[in-house]
Short mmCIF file of N, CA and C in Angstrom, two decimals:
data_model
loop_
_atom_site.label_atom_id
_atom_site.label_comp_id
_atom_site.label_asym_id
_atom_site.label_seq_id
_atom_site.Cartn_x
_atom_site.Cartn_y
_atom_site.Cartn_z
N MET A 27 -11.62 1.36 33.20
CA MET A 27 -13.03 1.25 33.50
C MET A 27 -13.32 -0.08 34.17
N THR A 28 -14.29 -0.07 35.05
CA THR A 28 -14.72 -1.30 35.68
C THR A 28 -15.75 -1.97 34.79
N SER A 29 -16.17 -3.18 35.13
CA SER A 29 -17.12 -3.92 34.30
C SER A 29 -18.48 -3.21 34.21
N ASP A 30 -18.81 -2.35 35.19
CA ASP A 30 -20.08 -1.64 35.12
C ASP A 30 -19.97 -0.29 34.41
N GLY A 31 -18.79 0.00 33.81
CA GLY A 31 -18.61 1.22 33.03
C GLY A 31 -18.10 2.40 33.83
N ALA A 32 -17.94 2.24 35.14
CA ALA A 32 -17.44 3.35 35.96
C ALA A 32 -15.93 3.49 35.78
N ASP A 33 -15.44 4.72 35.97
CA ASP A 33 -13.99 4.94 35.88
C ASP A 33 -13.29 4.29 37.07
N ALA A 34 -12.19 3.64 36.77
CA ALA A 34 -11.38 3.02 37.82
C ALA A 34 -10.36 4.04 38.31
N ALA A 35 -10.03 4.01 39.57
CA ALA A 35 -9.01 4.88 40.15
C ALA A 35 -8.16 4.05 41.08
N ASP A 36 -6.97 4.56 41.38
CA ASP A 36 -6.17 3.82 42.34
C ASP A 36 -6.81 3.95 43.71
N PRO A 37 -6.38 3.18 44.70
CA PRO A 37 -7.05 3.17 46.02
C PRO A 37 -7.10 4.54 46.69
N THR A 38 -6.18 5.44 46.34
CA THR A 38 -6.19 6.77 46.95
C THR A 38 -7.13 7.72 46.24
N GLY A 39 -7.68 7.29 45.09
CA GLY A 39 -8.56 8.16 44.33
C GLY A 39 -7.81 9.11 43.41
N GLN A 40 -6.48 9.03 43.40
CA GLN A 40 -5.65 9.90 42.58
C GLN A 40 -5.43 9.27 41.20
N PRO A 41 -5.24 10.12 40.17
CA PRO A 41 -4.91 9.55 38.86
C PRO A 41 -3.55 8.85 38.90
N VAL A 42 -3.38 7.89 38.02
CA VAL A 42 -2.14 7.13 37.96
C VAL A 42 -1.02 8.03 37.43
N ASP A 43 0.10 8.04 38.11
CA ASP A 43 1.26 8.83 37.71
C ASP A 43 1.85 8.26 36.42
N GLN A 44 2.03 9.11 35.38
CA GLN A 44 2.51 8.63 34.08
C GLN A 44 3.91 8.04 34.15
N ALA A 45 4.81 8.66 34.91
CA ALA A 45 6.17 8.14 35.02
C ALA A 45 6.16 6.77 35.68
N ARG A 46 5.36 6.61 36.70
CA ARG A 46 5.26 5.32 37.39
C ARG A 46 4.63 4.27 36.47
N PHE A 47 3.63 4.69 35.69
CA PHE A 47 2.98 3.81 34.73
C PHE A 47 4.01 3.27 33.73
N ARG A 48 4.86 4.17 33.20
CA ARG A 48 5.91 3.75 32.26
C ARG A 48 6.89 2.79 32.93
N ALA A 49 7.25 3.08 34.18
CA ALA A 49 8.19 2.22 34.90
C ALA A 49 7.61 0.83 35.12
N VAL A 50 6.35 0.78 35.50
CA VAL A 50 5.70 -0.51 35.74
C VAL A 50 5.62 -1.32 34.45
N LEU A 51 5.17 -0.70 33.35
CA LEU A 51 5.06 -1.44 32.09
C LEU A 51 6.42 -1.74 31.49
N GLY A 52 7.45 -0.99 31.89
CA GLY A 52 8.81 -1.28 31.46
C GLY A 52 9.34 -2.58 32.02
N ARG A 53 8.68 -3.11 33.02
CA ARG A 53 9.05 -4.41 33.59
C ARG A 53 8.51 -5.57 32.77
N PHE A 54 7.69 -5.25 31.76
CA PHE A 54 7.17 -6.26 30.85
C PHE A 54 8.10 -6.33 29.64
N ALA A 55 8.88 -7.38 29.54
CA ALA A 55 9.82 -7.53 28.43
C ALA A 55 9.06 -7.80 27.14
N THR A 56 9.49 -7.13 26.07
CA THR A 56 8.84 -7.30 24.77
C THR A 56 9.88 -7.55 23.70
N GLY A 57 9.42 -8.03 22.58
CA GLY A 57 10.25 -8.08 21.39
C GLY A 57 10.28 -6.69 20.77
N VAL A 58 11.11 -6.53 19.74
CA VAL A 58 11.22 -5.24 19.06
C VAL A 58 10.97 -5.47 17.58
N THR A 59 10.17 -4.60 16.99
CA THR A 59 9.85 -4.68 15.57
C THR A 59 10.11 -3.34 14.90
N VAL A 60 10.19 -3.38 13.60
CA VAL A 60 10.11 -2.17 12.79
C VAL A 60 8.89 -2.33 11.90
N VAL A 61 8.03 -1.32 11.93
CA VAL A 61 6.82 -1.29 11.12
C VAL A 61 7.05 -0.30 9.99
N THR A 62 6.69 -0.68 8.77
CA THR A 62 6.93 0.16 7.60
C THR A 62 5.67 0.26 6.76
N CYS A 63 5.59 1.35 6.01
CA CYS A 63 4.54 1.51 5.02
C CYS A 63 5.05 2.45 3.93
N VAL A 64 4.34 2.51 2.83
CA VAL A 64 4.70 3.39 1.73
C VAL A 64 3.53 4.31 1.45
N VAL A 65 3.80 5.62 1.43
CA VAL A 65 2.79 6.61 1.09
C VAL A 65 3.41 7.58 0.10
N ASP A 66 2.75 7.79 -1.03
CA ASP A 66 3.26 8.68 -2.09
C ASP A 66 4.70 8.35 -2.46
N ASN A 67 4.97 7.07 -2.63
CA ASN A 67 6.29 6.56 -3.02
C ASN A 67 7.40 6.84 -2.00
N ALA A 68 7.03 7.19 -0.78
CA ALA A 68 8.02 7.42 0.28
C ALA A 68 7.87 6.36 1.36
N ASP A 69 9.02 5.80 1.77
CA ASP A 69 9.01 4.83 2.87
C ASP A 69 8.86 5.54 4.20
N HIS A 70 7.99 5.01 5.04
CA HIS A 70 7.81 5.47 6.41
C HIS A 70 8.12 4.28 7.31
N ALA A 71 8.74 4.55 8.45
CA ALA A 71 9.12 3.46 9.34
C ALA A 71 9.12 3.93 10.79
N MET A 72 8.88 3.00 11.69
CA MET A 72 9.00 3.28 13.13
C MET A 72 9.36 1.99 13.85
N THR A 73 10.08 2.16 14.94
CA THR A 73 10.37 1.05 15.84
C THR A 73 9.19 0.90 16.78
N ALA A 74 8.77 -0.34 17.01
CA ALA A 74 7.61 -0.58 17.88
C ALA A 74 7.82 -1.85 18.69
N ASN A 75 7.37 -1.81 19.94
CA ASN A 75 7.33 -3.02 20.73
C ASN A 75 5.89 -3.35 21.09
N SER A 76 4.96 -2.76 20.35
CA SER A 76 3.54 -2.95 20.65
C SER A 76 2.83 -3.90 19.69
N LEU A 77 3.56 -4.76 19.00
CA LEU A 77 2.93 -5.75 18.13
C LEU A 77 2.25 -6.82 18.98
N THR A 78 1.00 -7.11 18.65
CA THR A 78 0.24 -8.11 19.39
C THR A 78 -0.54 -8.99 18.43
N SER A 79 -0.51 -10.28 18.67
CA SER A 79 -1.36 -11.22 17.93
C SER A 79 -2.78 -11.05 18.45
N VAL A 80 -3.74 -10.95 17.53
CA VAL A 80 -5.14 -10.75 17.91
C VAL A 80 -5.97 -12.00 17.66
N SER A 81 -5.79 -12.61 16.49
CA SER A 81 -6.65 -13.72 16.08
C SER A 81 -5.90 -14.65 15.14
N LEU A 82 -6.21 -15.94 15.21
CA LEU A 82 -5.66 -16.91 14.26
C LEU A 82 -6.54 -17.05 13.03
N ASP A 83 -7.86 -16.87 13.18
CA ASP A 83 -8.78 -17.06 12.07
C ASP A 83 -9.83 -15.96 12.07
N PRO A 84 -9.61 -14.89 11.30
CA PRO A 84 -8.50 -14.67 10.36
C PRO A 84 -7.24 -14.28 11.13
N PRO A 85 -6.08 -14.38 10.47
CA PRO A 85 -4.83 -14.00 11.14
C PRO A 85 -4.74 -12.48 11.29
N LEU A 86 -4.90 -11.98 12.51
CA LEU A 86 -4.90 -10.55 12.79
C LEU A 86 -3.81 -10.19 13.79
N VAL A 87 -3.19 -9.03 13.58
CA VAL A 87 -2.24 -8.45 14.52
C VAL A 87 -2.64 -7.00 14.75
N LEU A 88 -2.07 -6.40 15.79
CA LEU A 88 -2.28 -4.98 16.01
C LEU A 88 -0.98 -4.32 16.40
N ILE A 89 -0.91 -3.04 16.09
CA ILE A 89 0.17 -2.18 16.55
C ILE A 89 -0.46 -0.92 17.14
N CYS A 90 0.26 -0.26 18.02
CA CYS A 90 -0.19 0.99 18.60
C CYS A 90 0.75 2.09 18.12
N VAL A 91 0.17 3.17 17.58
CA VAL A 91 0.96 4.25 16.99
C VAL A 91 0.58 5.56 17.66
N GLU A 92 1.59 6.24 18.20
CA GLU A 92 1.37 7.53 18.84
C GLU A 92 0.81 8.54 17.85
N ARG A 93 -0.25 9.22 18.24
CA ARG A 93 -0.93 10.17 17.36
C ARG A 93 -0.05 11.35 16.95
N GLU A 94 0.89 11.75 17.76
CA GLU A 94 1.72 12.94 17.51
C GLU A 94 2.91 12.68 16.61
N THR A 95 3.01 11.49 16.02
CA THR A 95 4.15 11.16 15.18
C THR A 95 3.82 11.28 13.70
N ARG A 96 4.83 11.48 12.91
CA ARG A 96 4.69 11.52 11.45
C ARG A 96 4.18 10.16 10.94
N PHE A 97 4.60 9.07 11.59
CA PHE A 97 4.19 7.74 11.15
C PHE A 97 2.69 7.53 11.30
N HIS A 98 2.07 8.19 12.26
CA HIS A 98 0.63 8.02 12.49
C HIS A 98 -0.16 8.39 11.23
N GLU A 99 0.13 9.53 10.66
CA GLU A 99 -0.56 9.97 9.45
C GLU A 99 -0.30 8.98 8.31
N ALA A 100 0.94 8.51 8.21
CA ALA A 100 1.30 7.58 7.13
C ALA A 100 0.57 6.25 7.26
N ILE A 101 0.53 5.66 8.44
CA ILE A 101 -0.10 4.35 8.61
C ILE A 101 -1.60 4.44 8.36
N LEU A 102 -2.20 5.59 8.68
CA LEU A 102 -3.63 5.75 8.41
C LEU A 102 -3.90 5.91 6.92
N ALA A 103 -2.95 6.49 6.18
CA ALA A 103 -3.11 6.67 4.74
C ALA A 103 -2.80 5.40 3.95
N ALA A 104 -1.95 4.56 4.49
CA ALA A 104 -1.54 3.34 3.79
C ALA A 104 -2.56 2.23 4.00
N SER A 105 -2.78 1.43 2.99
CA SER A 105 -3.70 0.30 3.16
C SER A 105 -2.96 -0.95 3.66
N HIS A 106 -1.65 -0.97 3.46
CA HIS A 106 -0.83 -2.13 3.85
C HIS A 106 0.40 -1.65 4.62
N TRP A 107 0.94 -2.55 5.44
CA TRP A 107 2.16 -2.24 6.20
C TRP A 107 2.92 -3.53 6.43
N GLY A 108 4.19 -3.36 6.73
CA GLY A 108 5.05 -4.49 6.99
C GLY A 108 5.57 -4.48 8.40
N VAL A 109 5.90 -5.65 8.90
CA VAL A 109 6.48 -5.79 10.23
C VAL A 109 7.72 -6.67 10.10
N SER A 110 8.85 -6.19 10.62
CA SER A 110 10.08 -6.96 10.72
C SER A 110 10.35 -7.20 12.19
N VAL A 111 10.35 -8.46 12.62
CA VAL A 111 10.65 -8.82 14.01
C VAL A 111 12.17 -8.90 14.11
N LEU A 112 12.78 -8.02 14.90
CA LEU A 112 14.22 -7.80 14.84
C LEU A 112 15.06 -8.79 15.63
N SER A 113 16.22 -9.08 15.06
CA SER A 113 17.24 -9.86 15.75
C SER A 113 18.09 -8.90 16.58
N ALA A 114 18.87 -9.45 17.50
CA ALA A 114 19.71 -8.63 18.38
C ALA A 114 20.70 -7.77 17.60
N SER A 115 21.13 -8.25 16.44
CA SER A 115 22.10 -7.47 15.66
C SER A 115 21.47 -6.27 14.95
N ALA A 116 20.16 -6.12 15.02
CA ALA A 116 19.47 -4.99 14.40
C ALA A 116 19.24 -3.84 15.38
N ARG A 117 19.96 -3.85 16.49
CA ARG A 117 19.78 -2.81 17.51
C ARG A 117 20.01 -1.41 16.94
N GLY A 118 21.01 -1.25 16.08
CA GLY A 118 21.28 0.06 15.48
C GLY A 118 20.12 0.56 14.65
N ALA A 119 19.53 -0.33 13.86
CA ALA A 119 18.36 0.04 13.06
C ALA A 119 17.19 0.42 13.96
N ALA A 120 16.97 -0.35 15.03
CA ALA A 120 15.88 -0.05 15.96
C ALA A 120 16.07 1.32 16.59
N THR A 121 17.29 1.62 17.00
CA THR A 121 17.58 2.92 17.62
C THR A 121 17.36 4.05 16.62
N TRP A 122 17.89 3.90 15.40
CA TRP A 122 17.75 4.92 14.37
C TRP A 122 16.28 5.19 14.05
N LEU A 123 15.49 4.13 13.87
CA LEU A 123 14.10 4.30 13.47
C LEU A 123 13.18 4.69 14.63
N ALA A 124 13.74 4.77 15.83
CA ALA A 124 13.01 5.30 16.98
C ALA A 124 13.40 6.76 17.25
N THR A 125 14.33 7.30 16.48
CA THR A 125 14.81 8.67 16.67
C THR A 125 13.81 9.67 16.10
N ARG A 126 13.27 10.51 16.97
CA ARG A 126 12.34 11.54 16.52
C ARG A 126 13.09 12.59 15.69
N GLY A 127 12.43 13.06 14.64
CA GLY A 127 12.99 14.13 13.84
C GLY A 127 13.98 13.69 12.78
N ARG A 128 14.23 12.39 12.64
CA ARG A 128 15.15 11.94 11.59
C ARG A 128 14.53 12.29 10.24
N PRO A 129 15.36 12.49 9.23
CA PRO A 129 14.79 12.83 7.92
C PRO A 129 13.98 11.66 7.35
N LEU A 130 12.90 11.99 6.68
CA LEU A 130 12.08 10.96 6.05
C LEU A 130 12.79 10.40 4.81
N ALA A 131 13.28 11.28 3.98
CA ALA A 131 13.94 10.85 2.75
C ALA A 131 15.23 10.11 3.10
N GLY A 132 15.37 8.92 2.59
CA GLY A 132 16.58 8.15 2.78
C GLY A 132 16.76 7.52 4.15
N GLN A 133 15.72 7.51 4.98
CA GLN A 133 15.88 6.97 6.34
C GLN A 133 16.23 5.49 6.34
N LEU A 134 15.85 4.76 5.30
CA LEU A 134 16.18 3.34 5.24
C LEU A 134 17.46 3.05 4.46
N ASP A 135 18.07 4.07 3.87
CA ASP A 135 19.29 3.86 3.07
C ASP A 135 20.40 3.12 3.81
N PRO A 136 20.68 3.44 5.09
CA PRO A 136 21.78 2.73 5.76
C PRO A 136 21.39 1.35 6.31
N ILE A 137 20.15 0.93 6.09
CA ILE A 137 19.66 -0.32 6.66
C ILE A 137 19.37 -1.31 5.54
N ALA A 138 19.96 -2.50 5.63
CA ALA A 138 19.70 -3.53 4.62
C ALA A 138 18.23 -3.94 4.68
N HIS A 139 17.57 -3.85 3.54
CA HIS A 139 16.16 -4.21 3.48
C HIS A 139 15.82 -4.68 2.07
N HIS A 140 14.65 -5.26 1.96
CA HIS A 140 14.13 -5.71 0.67
C HIS A 140 12.66 -5.34 0.58
N ARG A 141 12.11 -5.44 -0.61
CA ARG A 141 10.70 -5.12 -0.84
C ARG A 141 9.85 -6.38 -0.68
N ALA A 142 8.75 -6.24 0.03
CA ALA A 142 7.83 -7.36 0.23
C ALA A 142 7.19 -7.74 -1.10
N SER A 143 6.93 -9.02 -1.26
CA SER A 143 6.45 -9.53 -2.54
C SER A 143 5.04 -9.08 -2.90
N LEU A 144 4.14 -8.97 -1.93
CA LEU A 144 2.76 -8.59 -2.23
C LEU A 144 2.48 -7.10 -2.12
N THR A 145 3.08 -6.45 -1.13
CA THR A 145 2.69 -5.07 -0.81
C THR A 145 3.75 -4.03 -1.14
N ASP A 146 4.95 -4.45 -1.48
CA ASP A 146 6.07 -3.57 -1.82
C ASP A 146 6.56 -2.73 -0.64
N VAL A 147 6.15 -3.04 0.58
CA VAL A 147 6.68 -2.32 1.74
C VAL A 147 8.10 -2.81 2.00
N ALA A 148 8.89 -1.98 2.67
CA ALA A 148 10.26 -2.36 3.02
C ALA A 148 10.23 -3.31 4.22
N LEU A 149 11.01 -4.36 4.13
CA LEU A 149 11.19 -5.30 5.24
C LEU A 149 12.68 -5.40 5.53
N LEU A 150 13.07 -5.31 6.79
CA LEU A 150 14.49 -5.33 7.16
C LEU A 150 15.07 -6.73 7.01
N ASP A 151 16.25 -6.80 6.39
CA ASP A 151 16.90 -8.09 6.18
C ASP A 151 17.30 -8.74 7.50
N ASP A 152 17.73 -7.94 8.47
CA ASP A 152 18.23 -8.45 9.74
C ASP A 152 17.07 -8.69 10.71
N ALA A 153 16.20 -9.63 10.34
CA ALA A 153 15.00 -9.90 11.13
C ALA A 153 14.83 -11.39 11.32
N LEU A 154 14.04 -11.73 12.32
CA LEU A 154 13.72 -13.12 12.62
C LEU A 154 12.49 -13.59 11.85
N ALA A 155 11.62 -12.63 11.54
CA ALA A 155 10.37 -12.94 10.84
C ALA A 155 9.83 -11.67 10.21
N TRP A 156 8.96 -11.86 9.21
CA TRP A 156 8.40 -10.74 8.48
C TRP A 156 6.91 -10.97 8.26
N LEU A 157 6.14 -9.89 8.32
CA LEU A 157 4.71 -9.94 8.06
C LEU A 157 4.35 -8.84 7.06
N GLU A 158 3.43 -9.15 6.16
CA GLU A 158 2.78 -8.14 5.34
C GLU A 158 1.33 -8.10 5.81
N VAL A 159 0.82 -6.89 6.04
CA VAL A 159 -0.45 -6.73 6.74
C VAL A 159 -1.34 -5.74 6.00
N ARG A 160 -2.64 -6.02 5.95
CA ARG A 160 -3.64 -5.12 5.38
C ARG A 160 -4.48 -4.56 6.51
N THR A 161 -4.57 -3.25 6.63
CA THR A 161 -5.35 -2.62 7.70
C THR A 161 -6.82 -2.99 7.58
N THR A 162 -7.40 -3.43 8.70
CA THR A 162 -8.83 -3.76 8.72
C THR A 162 -9.62 -2.86 9.66
N ALA A 163 -8.96 -2.24 10.65
CA ALA A 163 -9.66 -1.37 11.60
C ALA A 163 -8.66 -0.48 12.32
N VAL A 164 -9.14 0.68 12.73
CA VAL A 164 -8.35 1.59 13.57
C VAL A 164 -9.25 2.01 14.73
N HIS A 165 -8.71 1.90 15.94
CA HIS A 165 -9.47 2.22 17.15
C HIS A 165 -8.77 3.29 17.95
N ASP A 166 -9.55 4.07 18.68
CA ASP A 166 -8.99 5.08 19.58
C ASP A 166 -8.29 4.37 20.73
N GLY A 167 -7.11 4.84 21.05
CA GLY A 167 -6.36 4.29 22.17
C GLY A 167 -5.72 5.41 22.98
N GLY A 168 -6.49 6.43 23.32
CA GLY A 168 -5.95 7.56 24.07
C GLY A 168 -5.02 8.37 23.20
N ASP A 169 -3.74 8.50 23.60
CA ASP A 169 -2.79 9.27 22.80
C ASP A 169 -2.19 8.44 21.67
N HIS A 170 -2.68 7.22 21.48
CA HIS A 170 -2.28 6.34 20.39
C HIS A 170 -3.51 5.89 19.59
N SER A 171 -3.28 5.40 18.40
CA SER A 171 -4.30 4.69 17.64
C SER A 171 -3.92 3.22 17.63
N ILE A 172 -4.91 2.37 17.76
CA ILE A 172 -4.71 0.93 17.70
C ILE A 172 -5.05 0.51 16.27
N VAL A 173 -4.06 0.06 15.54
CA VAL A 173 -4.23 -0.30 14.14
C VAL A 173 -4.24 -1.82 14.04
N VAL A 174 -5.37 -2.36 13.59
CA VAL A 174 -5.54 -3.80 13.46
C VAL A 174 -5.44 -4.16 11.98
N GLY A 175 -4.74 -5.25 11.69
CA GLY A 175 -4.62 -5.66 10.31
C GLY A 175 -4.60 -7.15 10.14
N GLU A 176 -5.01 -7.58 8.94
CA GLU A 176 -4.98 -8.99 8.58
C GLU A 176 -3.65 -9.30 7.92
N VAL A 177 -3.01 -10.35 8.39
CA VAL A 177 -1.74 -10.79 7.81
C VAL A 177 -2.05 -11.43 6.46
N VAL A 178 -1.40 -10.88 5.40
CA VAL A 178 -1.63 -11.40 4.05
C VAL A 178 -0.45 -12.22 3.55
N SER A 179 0.70 -12.09 4.20
CA SER A 179 1.89 -12.87 3.85
C SER A 179 2.82 -12.86 5.06
N LEU A 180 3.60 -13.93 5.20
CA LEU A 180 4.56 -13.99 6.29
C LEU A 180 5.70 -14.92 5.93
N ASP A 181 6.81 -14.74 6.64
CA ASP A 181 7.97 -15.59 6.42
C ASP A 181 8.82 -15.54 7.68
N LEU A 182 9.74 -16.48 7.82
CA LEU A 182 10.65 -16.47 8.96
C LEU A 182 12.03 -16.88 8.54
N ALA A 183 13.01 -16.40 9.30
CA ALA A 183 14.42 -16.69 9.01
C ALA A 183 14.74 -18.13 9.40
N GLU A 184 15.55 -18.77 8.59
CA GLU A 184 16.05 -20.10 8.93
C GLU A 184 17.16 -19.92 9.96
N ASP A 185 17.23 -20.81 10.93
CA ASP A 185 18.26 -20.75 11.97
C ASP A 185 18.43 -19.34 12.53
N PRO A 186 17.38 -18.80 13.17
CA PRO A 186 17.41 -17.41 13.59
C PRO A 186 18.43 -17.11 14.70
N PRO A 187 19.03 -15.93 14.64
CA PRO A 187 19.92 -15.49 15.71
C PRO A 187 19.09 -15.05 16.92
N PRO A 188 19.73 -14.60 18.00
CA PRO A 188 18.99 -14.14 19.18
C PRO A 188 18.06 -12.96 18.85
N ALA A 189 16.97 -12.88 19.58
CA ALA A 189 15.97 -11.82 19.38
C ALA A 189 16.38 -10.54 20.11
N LEU A 190 16.04 -9.40 19.52
CA LEU A 190 16.20 -8.11 20.19
C LEU A 190 15.00 -7.93 21.12
N THR A 191 15.27 -7.57 22.35
CA THR A 191 14.21 -7.35 23.34
C THR A 191 14.32 -5.95 23.91
N PHE A 192 13.25 -5.55 24.59
CA PHE A 192 13.21 -4.25 25.26
C PHE A 192 12.70 -4.48 26.67
N PHE A 193 13.50 -4.06 27.67
CA PHE A 193 13.16 -4.29 29.07
C PHE A 193 13.73 -3.16 29.91
N ARG A 194 12.90 -2.56 30.76
CA ARG A 194 13.30 -1.47 31.64
C ARG A 194 13.95 -0.32 30.87
N GLY A 195 13.37 -0.03 29.69
CA GLY A 195 13.82 1.11 28.91
C GLY A 195 15.11 0.88 28.14
N ARG A 196 15.54 -0.38 28.02
CA ARG A 196 16.81 -0.67 27.34
C ARG A 196 16.65 -1.87 26.41
N TYR A 197 17.49 -1.86 25.37
CA TYR A 197 17.56 -3.00 24.49
C TYR A 197 18.41 -4.08 25.14
N ALA A 198 18.05 -5.33 24.88
CA ALA A 198 18.80 -6.49 25.33
C ALA A 198 18.59 -7.56 24.27
N HIS A 199 18.97 -8.78 24.58
CA HIS A 199 18.71 -9.85 23.63
C HIS A 199 18.34 -11.13 24.37
N LEU A 200 17.71 -12.00 23.63
CA LEU A 200 17.20 -13.25 24.17
C LEU A 200 17.55 -14.36 23.20
N GLY A 201 18.07 -15.45 23.74
CA GLY A 201 18.32 -16.60 22.89
C GLY A 201 19.72 -16.91 22.74
#
């Protein structure tokens, strides 16, 4: 949308091609996280590169969750969630937790993790930093929901290894 509320279009007046849109945004390198929550005593998890800092006071972050995923229903039902900012050695966990259709039960069994002190969500051991978050708002984001939350606890790894990154549709590392 433009500042006057009108719909924006490309110069040809045609809608933006989705494949081209993905390719263009794939040129924006991001970090990789795993977001977790607990609903009915079951761990839910997803790999995400859509973590964004929103505010320092109060400390707010957001994630974007595709509406058509099992995790979408879980994150909306949960009042708290965790974020593990992944190191390069956590590539296998990131790949596994991005796999559609994986079983819910036991999905975290092969991944070293611990329980967060305040919220009891799973946090991956092989991470650079960890956040515990309380949902404060959910906004429409097209085929995704934008979930905003207040950080209630955080920690970081001492002497962190290289970060896992995502660029041009592939995992890489930085550092």
